[in-house]
Short mmCIF file of C-alpha atoms and ligand atoms in Angstrom, two decimals:
data_model
loop_
_atom_site.label_atom_id
_atom_site.label_comp_id
_atom_site.label_asym_id
_atom_site.label_seq_id
_atom_site.Cartn_x
_atom_site.Cartn_y
_atom_site.Cartn_z
CA MET A 1 165.56 -89.94 -80.45
CA GLY A 2 164.86 -93.60 -80.75
CA GLN A 3 167.20 -96.40 -81.62
CA PHE A 4 168.62 -96.56 -85.16
CA ILE A 5 167.11 -99.59 -86.85
CA PHE A 6 168.40 -100.99 -90.11
CA SER A 7 166.83 -103.84 -92.03
CA ALA A 8 169.51 -106.17 -93.36
CA ASP A 9 166.93 -107.87 -95.57
CA SER A 10 164.55 -105.81 -97.65
CA HIS A 11 163.47 -106.01 -101.25
CA ILE A 12 162.72 -103.59 -104.02
CA ARG A 13 160.45 -104.47 -106.91
CA GLU A 14 162.06 -103.62 -110.20
CA PRO A 15 160.01 -102.07 -113.02
CA ASN A 16 158.25 -105.04 -114.60
CA ASP A 17 159.65 -104.12 -118.01
CA LEU A 18 163.25 -103.81 -116.81
CA PHE A 19 164.34 -106.95 -118.66
CA THR A 20 161.72 -107.16 -121.42
CA GLY A 21 162.41 -103.53 -122.26
CA GLY A 22 166.15 -103.61 -121.76
CA LEU A 23 167.50 -106.85 -123.20
CA PRO A 24 168.44 -107.01 -126.88
CA LYS A 25 166.10 -108.95 -129.18
CA SER A 26 168.43 -111.94 -129.22
CA LEU A 27 168.02 -112.41 -125.44
CA GLN A 28 164.28 -111.64 -125.13
CA TYR A 29 163.54 -115.36 -124.89
CA GLY A 30 164.80 -115.28 -121.30
CA ALA A 31 163.59 -111.88 -120.08
CA LEU A 32 162.48 -112.00 -116.45
CA GLN A 33 159.05 -110.56 -115.71
CA GLY A 34 156.11 -110.99 -113.38
CA THR A 35 152.44 -111.42 -114.24
CA ARG A 36 149.34 -111.72 -112.09
CA LYS A 37 146.71 -114.22 -113.10
CA ASP A 38 143.90 -116.03 -111.26
CA GLY A 39 145.13 -115.05 -107.80
CA TYR A 40 148.75 -115.99 -108.45
CA ILE A 41 151.92 -114.08 -109.21
CA TYR A 42 153.87 -115.85 -111.92
CA THR A 43 157.54 -115.13 -112.41
CA MET A 44 158.55 -115.86 -115.97
CA ALA A 45 161.71 -116.03 -118.04
CA GLY A 46 160.32 -115.34 -121.48
CA GLU A 47 157.46 -117.84 -121.85
CA LYS A 48 158.74 -120.16 -119.15
CA VAL A 49 157.15 -120.13 -115.68
CA LEU A 50 159.90 -120.11 -113.05
CA HIS A 51 157.82 -119.64 -109.95
CA ARG A 52 154.19 -119.32 -108.96
CA LEU A 53 153.06 -117.76 -105.70
CA ARG A 54 149.47 -117.61 -104.47
CA LEU A 55 148.65 -114.04 -103.51
CA GLY A 56 148.16 -113.69 -99.76
CA ASP A 57 145.48 -111.62 -98.08
CA ALA A 58 147.56 -108.49 -97.56
CA ALA A 59 144.50 -106.40 -96.76
CA ALA A 60 143.69 -108.45 -93.67
CA ASP A 61 147.18 -107.89 -92.41
CA ILE A 62 147.79 -104.20 -93.00
CA GLY A 63 144.38 -102.79 -93.80
CA ARG A 64 145.18 -101.99 -97.40
CA SER A 65 145.84 -103.91 -100.54
CA ALA A 66 149.60 -103.86 -100.83
CA ARG A 67 152.92 -102.80 -99.42
CA LEU A 68 152.90 -99.45 -101.14
CA GLY A 69 156.62 -99.03 -100.92
CA ALA A 70 157.53 -102.17 -102.83
CA SER A 71 158.58 -100.13 -105.85
CA ASP A 72 158.14 -96.48 -104.82
CA LEU A 73 160.67 -94.87 -102.48
CA THR A 74 158.43 -92.04 -101.30
CA LEU A 75 155.73 -94.46 -100.20
CA ARG A 76 158.38 -96.81 -98.89
CA ARG A 77 159.75 -94.10 -96.61
CA GLN A 78 156.23 -93.66 -95.22
CA ASP A 79 156.02 -97.36 -94.41
CA MET A 80 159.51 -97.27 -92.90
CA GLU A 81 158.60 -94.28 -90.75
CA ALA A 82 155.44 -95.99 -89.53
CA ASP A 83 157.33 -99.21 -88.86
CA GLY A 84 160.35 -97.62 -87.19
CA ILE A 85 162.94 -98.56 -89.83
CA ASP A 86 165.67 -95.99 -90.50
CA GLY A 87 167.65 -97.71 -93.23
CA GLU A 88 167.68 -100.79 -95.44
CA ILE A 89 169.72 -102.85 -97.80
CA CYS A 90 167.47 -103.72 -100.72
CA PHE A 91 167.70 -106.98 -102.61
CA PRO A 92 165.89 -107.68 -105.87
CA SER A 93 162.52 -109.26 -106.52
CA LEU A 94 162.65 -110.37 -110.17
CA GLY A 95 166.43 -110.31 -109.92
CA LEU A 96 166.32 -113.10 -107.32
CA MET A 97 165.53 -115.36 -110.27
CA LEU A 98 168.76 -114.51 -112.09
CA TYR A 99 170.27 -117.92 -111.45
CA PHE A 100 167.50 -119.67 -113.33
CA LEU A 101 169.00 -118.19 -116.48
CA LYS A 102 171.28 -120.83 -117.90
CA GLU A 103 172.97 -119.00 -120.76
CA PRO A 104 175.98 -116.90 -119.74
CA GLU A 105 175.19 -113.99 -122.09
CA LEU A 106 171.63 -113.77 -120.80
CA GLU A 107 172.72 -114.05 -117.16
CA LEU A 108 175.37 -111.34 -117.58
CA ALA A 109 173.16 -108.94 -119.53
CA SER A 110 170.34 -109.34 -116.99
CA ALA A 111 172.70 -108.75 -114.07
CA GLN A 112 174.06 -105.60 -115.72
CA LEU A 113 170.56 -104.28 -116.43
CA TYR A 114 169.55 -104.86 -112.81
CA ASN A 115 172.71 -103.32 -111.39
CA ASP A 116 172.52 -100.22 -113.56
CA TRP A 117 168.87 -99.70 -112.72
CA ASN A 118 169.56 -100.26 -109.01
CA ASN A 119 172.34 -97.70 -109.15
CA ARG A 120 170.16 -95.05 -110.81
CA PHE A 121 167.25 -95.78 -108.48
CA PHE A 122 169.06 -95.68 -105.15
CA SER A 123 172.03 -93.39 -105.69
CA PRO A 124 170.21 -90.19 -104.62
CA HIS A 125 169.22 -91.92 -101.34
CA LEU A 126 172.38 -93.50 -100.00
CA ASP A 127 171.91 -92.13 -96.48
CA THR A 128 168.95 -94.48 -96.15
CA PHE A 129 169.39 -97.30 -98.67
CA VAL A 130 172.32 -99.59 -99.42
CA ARG A 131 172.68 -100.83 -102.99
CA CYS A 132 173.30 -104.52 -103.52
CA GLY A 133 174.32 -105.75 -106.95
CA VAL A 134 173.77 -109.21 -108.41
CA LEU A 135 176.70 -111.16 -109.81
CA PRO A 136 176.54 -113.61 -112.71
CA VAL A 137 178.22 -116.95 -111.95
CA ARG A 138 178.13 -119.00 -115.17
CA ARG A 139 181.50 -117.64 -116.38
CA GLN A 140 183.98 -116.49 -113.78
CA GLU A 141 185.39 -113.75 -115.98
CA ASP A 142 181.89 -112.25 -115.95
CA THR A 143 181.66 -112.55 -112.16
CA LEU A 144 184.95 -110.76 -111.68
CA ALA A 145 184.27 -108.07 -114.29
CA GLU A 146 180.81 -107.24 -112.94
CA LEU A 147 182.07 -107.20 -109.35
CA LYS A 148 184.77 -104.75 -110.35
CA ARG A 149 182.33 -102.65 -112.36
CA ILE A 150 179.77 -102.22 -109.59
CA ALA A 151 182.47 -101.61 -106.97
CA GLY A 152 183.55 -98.77 -109.27
CA LEU A 153 180.01 -97.40 -109.03
CA GLY A 154 180.32 -97.49 -105.24
CA PHE A 155 178.34 -100.63 -104.46
CA THR A 156 179.31 -102.14 -101.10
CA ALA A 157 177.42 -105.43 -101.47
CA ALA A 158 176.86 -108.02 -104.19
CA MET A 159 174.80 -111.18 -104.35
CA LEU A 160 175.90 -114.70 -105.13
CA PRO A 161 173.43 -117.63 -105.10
CA VAL A 162 173.11 -119.93 -102.08
CA ALA A 163 172.73 -122.87 -104.46
CA ILE A 164 175.26 -123.10 -107.25
CA PRO A 165 173.49 -123.63 -110.56
CA GLY A 166 174.46 -125.97 -113.35
CA ASP A 167 178.02 -127.14 -113.59
CA VAL A 168 179.54 -124.16 -111.77
CA ALA A 169 181.99 -125.22 -109.03
CA THR A 170 180.61 -125.48 -105.50
CA TYR A 171 181.78 -123.09 -102.78
CA ASN A 172 184.29 -125.50 -101.28
CA SER A 173 186.29 -125.31 -104.51
CA GLU A 174 189.52 -123.31 -104.77
CA SER A 175 188.24 -121.97 -108.04
CA TRP A 176 186.17 -119.45 -106.05
CA ASP A 177 189.27 -117.87 -104.54
CA PRO A 178 189.63 -115.11 -107.17
CA VAL A 179 186.07 -113.91 -106.54
CA PHE A 180 186.51 -113.78 -102.76
CA ALA A 181 189.95 -112.20 -103.09
CA LEU A 182 188.58 -109.48 -105.34
CA ALA A 183 185.58 -108.85 -103.07
CA ALA A 184 187.99 -108.46 -100.15
CA GLU A 185 190.20 -106.10 -102.10
CA LEU A 186 187.25 -103.97 -103.22
CA LYS A 187 185.56 -104.17 -99.78
CA VAL A 188 182.35 -105.55 -101.27
CA VAL A 189 180.34 -107.78 -98.93
CA LEU A 190 179.18 -111.00 -100.60
CA VAL A 191 175.51 -111.60 -99.89
CA PHE A 192 173.78 -114.99 -99.97
CA HIS A 193 170.01 -114.54 -99.92
CA THR A 194 167.95 -117.61 -99.18
CA GLY A 195 166.42 -119.44 -102.12
CA THR A 196 168.72 -118.01 -104.80
CA GLY A 197 169.83 -120.64 -107.28
CA LEU A 198 167.54 -123.36 -105.94
CA GLU A 199 165.72 -125.40 -108.59
CA THR A 200 162.53 -124.84 -106.64
CA PHE A 201 161.46 -123.11 -103.42
CA VAL A 202 158.77 -125.73 -102.97
CA ALA A 203 160.64 -128.88 -102.04
CA GLU A 204 157.68 -130.25 -100.05
CA ARG A 205 154.02 -130.27 -101.05
CA GLY A 206 152.59 -132.69 -98.49
CA PRO A 207 151.43 -132.14 -94.90
CA GLY A 208 153.28 -129.31 -93.22
CA ALA A 209 154.64 -128.03 -96.53
CA ALA A 210 154.33 -124.33 -95.72
CA VAL A 211 156.24 -124.73 -92.47
CA ILE A 212 158.77 -127.16 -93.92
CA ASN A 213 159.57 -125.13 -97.02
CA TYR A 214 160.08 -121.92 -95.10
CA SER A 215 161.92 -123.46 -92.13
CA ARG A 216 164.35 -125.24 -94.41
CA GLN A 217 165.61 -121.87 -95.62
CA MET A 218 168.09 -122.12 -92.80
CA ASN A 219 169.61 -125.08 -94.66
CA ASP A 220 170.65 -122.60 -97.36
CA GLY A 221 172.68 -120.71 -94.80
CA ILE A 222 174.16 -123.81 -93.22
CA ASN A 223 175.24 -125.23 -96.58
CA THR A 224 176.78 -121.98 -97.78
CA VAL A 225 178.74 -121.24 -94.61
CA MET A 226 179.77 -124.87 -94.13
CA THR A 227 181.21 -125.24 -97.62
CA LEU A 228 182.93 -121.84 -97.65
CA VAL A 229 184.56 -122.50 -94.27
CA ALA A 230 185.43 -126.20 -94.61
CA GLY A 231 186.74 -125.85 -98.17
CA GLY A 232 189.09 -123.08 -97.08
CA VAL A 233 187.85 -120.27 -99.33
CA LEU A 234 187.23 -117.93 -96.39
CA ASP A 235 190.43 -119.01 -94.63
CA ARG A 236 192.52 -118.19 -97.71
CA ASN A 237 190.69 -114.89 -98.21
CA PRO A 238 190.50 -113.46 -94.69
CA GLY A 239 189.38 -110.03 -95.87
CA ALA A 240 186.23 -111.39 -97.53
CA GLN A 241 183.05 -110.71 -95.58
CA ILE A 242 179.93 -112.72 -96.28
CA CYS A 243 176.39 -112.51 -95.00
CA VAL A 244 173.57 -114.98 -95.18
CA ILE A 245 170.19 -113.35 -95.54
CA GLU A 246 166.71 -114.58 -94.59
CA SER A 247 167.91 -117.93 -93.30
CA GLY A 248 167.51 -116.93 -89.66
CA ALA A 249 170.58 -116.71 -87.46
CA SER A 250 170.42 -119.06 -84.50
CA TRP A 251 171.89 -122.01 -86.40
CA LEU A 252 175.18 -120.15 -86.82
CA ALA A 253 176.34 -120.80 -83.25
CA ALA A 254 175.40 -124.48 -83.50
CA LEU A 255 177.19 -124.83 -86.84
CA ALA A 256 180.34 -123.13 -85.53
CA GLU A 257 180.57 -125.48 -82.55
CA ARG A 258 179.70 -128.54 -84.60
CA MET A 259 182.34 -127.75 -87.21
CA ASP A 260 184.98 -127.27 -84.50
CA GLU A 261 184.02 -130.61 -82.97
CA VAL A 262 184.26 -132.41 -86.31
CA TYR A 263 187.45 -130.60 -87.26
CA HIS A 264 189.12 -131.99 -84.13
CA ALA A 265 187.46 -135.41 -84.05
CA HIS A 266 188.17 -136.20 -87.72
CA ASN A 267 191.39 -134.26 -87.95
CA TYR A 268 193.21 -137.19 -89.53
CA TYR A 269 190.92 -136.92 -92.55
CA VAL A 270 190.49 -133.16 -92.67
CA GLN A 271 191.58 -131.60 -95.94
CA PRO A 272 192.42 -128.78 -96.38
CA LYS A 273 193.79 -127.93 -92.96
CA LEU A 274 192.65 -124.49 -91.85
CA SER A 275 194.79 -121.83 -90.20
CA LEU A 276 192.02 -121.14 -87.67
CA LEU A 277 189.21 -123.16 -86.18
CA PRO A 278 185.96 -123.07 -88.18
CA SER A 279 184.30 -121.08 -85.38
CA GLU A 280 187.08 -118.49 -85.53
CA ILE A 281 186.67 -118.09 -89.28
CA ILE A 282 182.93 -117.71 -88.79
CA ARG A 283 183.48 -115.05 -86.13
CA ARG A 284 185.82 -113.17 -88.41
CA GLN A 285 183.87 -113.30 -91.65
CA VAL A 286 180.26 -114.45 -91.39
CA LYS A 287 177.20 -112.30 -90.65
CA VAL A 288 173.55 -113.33 -90.61
CA SER A 289 170.17 -111.58 -90.70
CA PHE A 290 167.19 -112.60 -88.61
CA GLN A 291 163.68 -111.44 -87.81
CA HIS A 292 162.33 -113.37 -84.86
CA ASP A 293 164.65 -116.14 -83.69
CA ARG A 294 166.22 -115.06 -80.40
CA ALA A 295 168.50 -118.00 -79.67
CA CYS A 296 171.14 -116.27 -81.80
CA ILE A 297 171.19 -113.42 -79.27
CA MET A 298 171.54 -115.83 -76.37
CA ALA A 299 174.40 -117.62 -78.18
CA ARG A 300 176.28 -114.48 -79.26
CA ALA A 301 179.33 -115.47 -77.21
CA VAL A 302 179.94 -118.13 -79.89
CA THR A 303 179.38 -116.07 -83.05
CA GLY A 304 180.19 -112.61 -81.75
CA THR A 305 177.53 -109.91 -81.51
CA GLN A 306 178.84 -108.37 -84.72
CA ALA A 307 177.51 -111.38 -86.66
CA LEU A 308 173.89 -110.54 -85.90
CA MET A 309 171.76 -108.16 -87.97
CA PHE A 310 168.07 -107.53 -87.49
CA ALA A 311 165.92 -107.49 -90.66
CA SER A 312 162.31 -106.85 -91.62
CA ASP A 313 162.16 -108.53 -95.05
CA TYR A 314 159.92 -105.68 -96.24
CA PRO A 315 157.74 -105.86 -98.30
CA HIS A 316 157.30 -109.62 -97.99
CA MET A 317 154.27 -111.05 -96.22
CA GLU A 318 156.41 -113.18 -93.92
CA GLY A 319 158.42 -110.16 -92.80
CA THR A 320 157.89 -108.08 -89.67
CA PHE A 321 156.05 -105.18 -91.36
CA PRO A 322 153.83 -103.57 -90.09
CA HIS A 323 154.70 -104.91 -86.63
CA THR A 324 158.41 -104.22 -86.52
CA ARG A 325 158.19 -101.89 -83.50
CA ALA A 326 156.43 -104.60 -81.49
CA VAL A 327 158.90 -107.29 -82.61
CA VAL A 328 161.87 -105.08 -81.69
CA SER A 329 160.39 -104.16 -78.33
CA LYS A 330 160.32 -107.84 -77.30
CA LEU A 331 163.48 -109.01 -79.03
CA PHE A 332 165.73 -108.82 -75.98
CA ASP A 333 163.20 -109.76 -73.28
CA GLY A 334 164.82 -111.78 -70.52
CA ILE A 335 168.27 -111.62 -72.15
CA ASP A 336 171.18 -110.05 -70.28
CA ILE A 337 172.61 -107.71 -72.90
CA SER A 338 174.09 -104.20 -72.98
CA GLU A 339 172.46 -101.22 -74.69
CA GLN A 340 175.44 -101.04 -77.04
CA GLU A 341 174.97 -104.65 -78.15
CA LYS A 342 171.26 -104.03 -78.72
CA ALA A 343 172.05 -101.00 -80.87
CA ASP A 344 174.59 -103.00 -82.84
CA ILE A 345 172.20 -105.86 -83.54
CA LEU A 346 169.32 -103.56 -84.46
CA GLY A 347 171.30 -101.39 -86.82
CA GLY A 348 174.94 -100.60 -86.12
CA ASN A 349 176.39 -103.91 -87.29
CA ALA A 350 174.69 -103.77 -90.67
CA ALA A 351 175.20 -100.04 -91.20
CA ARG A 352 178.94 -100.44 -90.62
CA LEU A 353 179.24 -103.68 -92.62
CA PHE A 354 177.46 -102.24 -95.65
CA ARG A 355 178.97 -98.77 -95.15
CA LEU A 356 175.70 -96.88 -95.06
CA ALA A 357 176.48 -93.29 -96.04
CA ARG A 358 175.83 -91.60 -92.71
CA PRO A 359 178.53 -89.80 -90.76
CA GLU A 360 177.88 -91.75 -87.56
CA PHE A 361 178.85 -95.01 -89.32
CA ALA A 362 181.69 -93.62 -91.41
CA ALA A 363 184.48 -94.03 -88.89
CA ALA A 364 184.27 -97.80 -88.83
CA ALA A 365 184.09 -98.06 -92.60
CA ALA A 366 187.73 -97.22 -93.26
MN1 MN B 1 164.40 -111.44 -98.11
#
């Protein structure tokens, strides 16, 4: 039997009428949906275009027109089998745009629709797929209530945006403490997927834009971890576990050491004081997903091996599908690392963190 491989970053495409069909008439003006036109995929909230993506040449890549498993679990399992993936946590597609929705009622109702659909869709398949809910953030009573509700359904993970929208407090604010305390109590991992909450994914349009816009996704992770650690939210809520998804992972070691250096060097000005060094808080509570960057493996003495989770980003074009086996086979080349650590990075860390419902990962879940 081969190694158990879990993707800590995959996506499911919701039914396109999930929101248009599910929201009451009064909230239809902001229903998320996708449309294809003139070689682009448009993501809309009602009539408003939120995001436009030029369709890539998927056929050239995988010999057929689409990732067949984007919305169909039977076909998805076939792609997983071919690609050597044994389990996944699935994040939304349309639902990634939740934080564009400015009105609290609309944000909450959309989150609930997504979470209920996700629950129905994945619940018969929990030995392979981990459910991840989305949390509204415009009103904290909604955040707390929805977190509690989905934890009651058995969800082990829930998304918050990397970029805080509107006038919601930033992550270095004490006002986030109740959310992180509740997540710790309910053992729900808080997930920060790159791009969520950003005004635009396309910050640069000039030379190098494609490389710049995608590389800067690691800034999402740096900003999120930096504010949560420096502001004390993670320190005050030591049971809260967070993970940063699709921002790469190798920056985490550099950030941990940099924050320690600054914490000491500027100690006179540091407020709040932390009960542990930033790097120790990171080791205790921060996990990251990655596809290709290997410096994180070489620097695992700083972050801990348990921080690192391999991911495919299926079905996205920039993910490792359909070449995951080849990527995995070279991931540890030239790195002195035990078989146990390899197994943890490729699947064990994520399966235990997200409490994948398989007996071999159950012991650590308690
Ligand atoms: Mn992703």
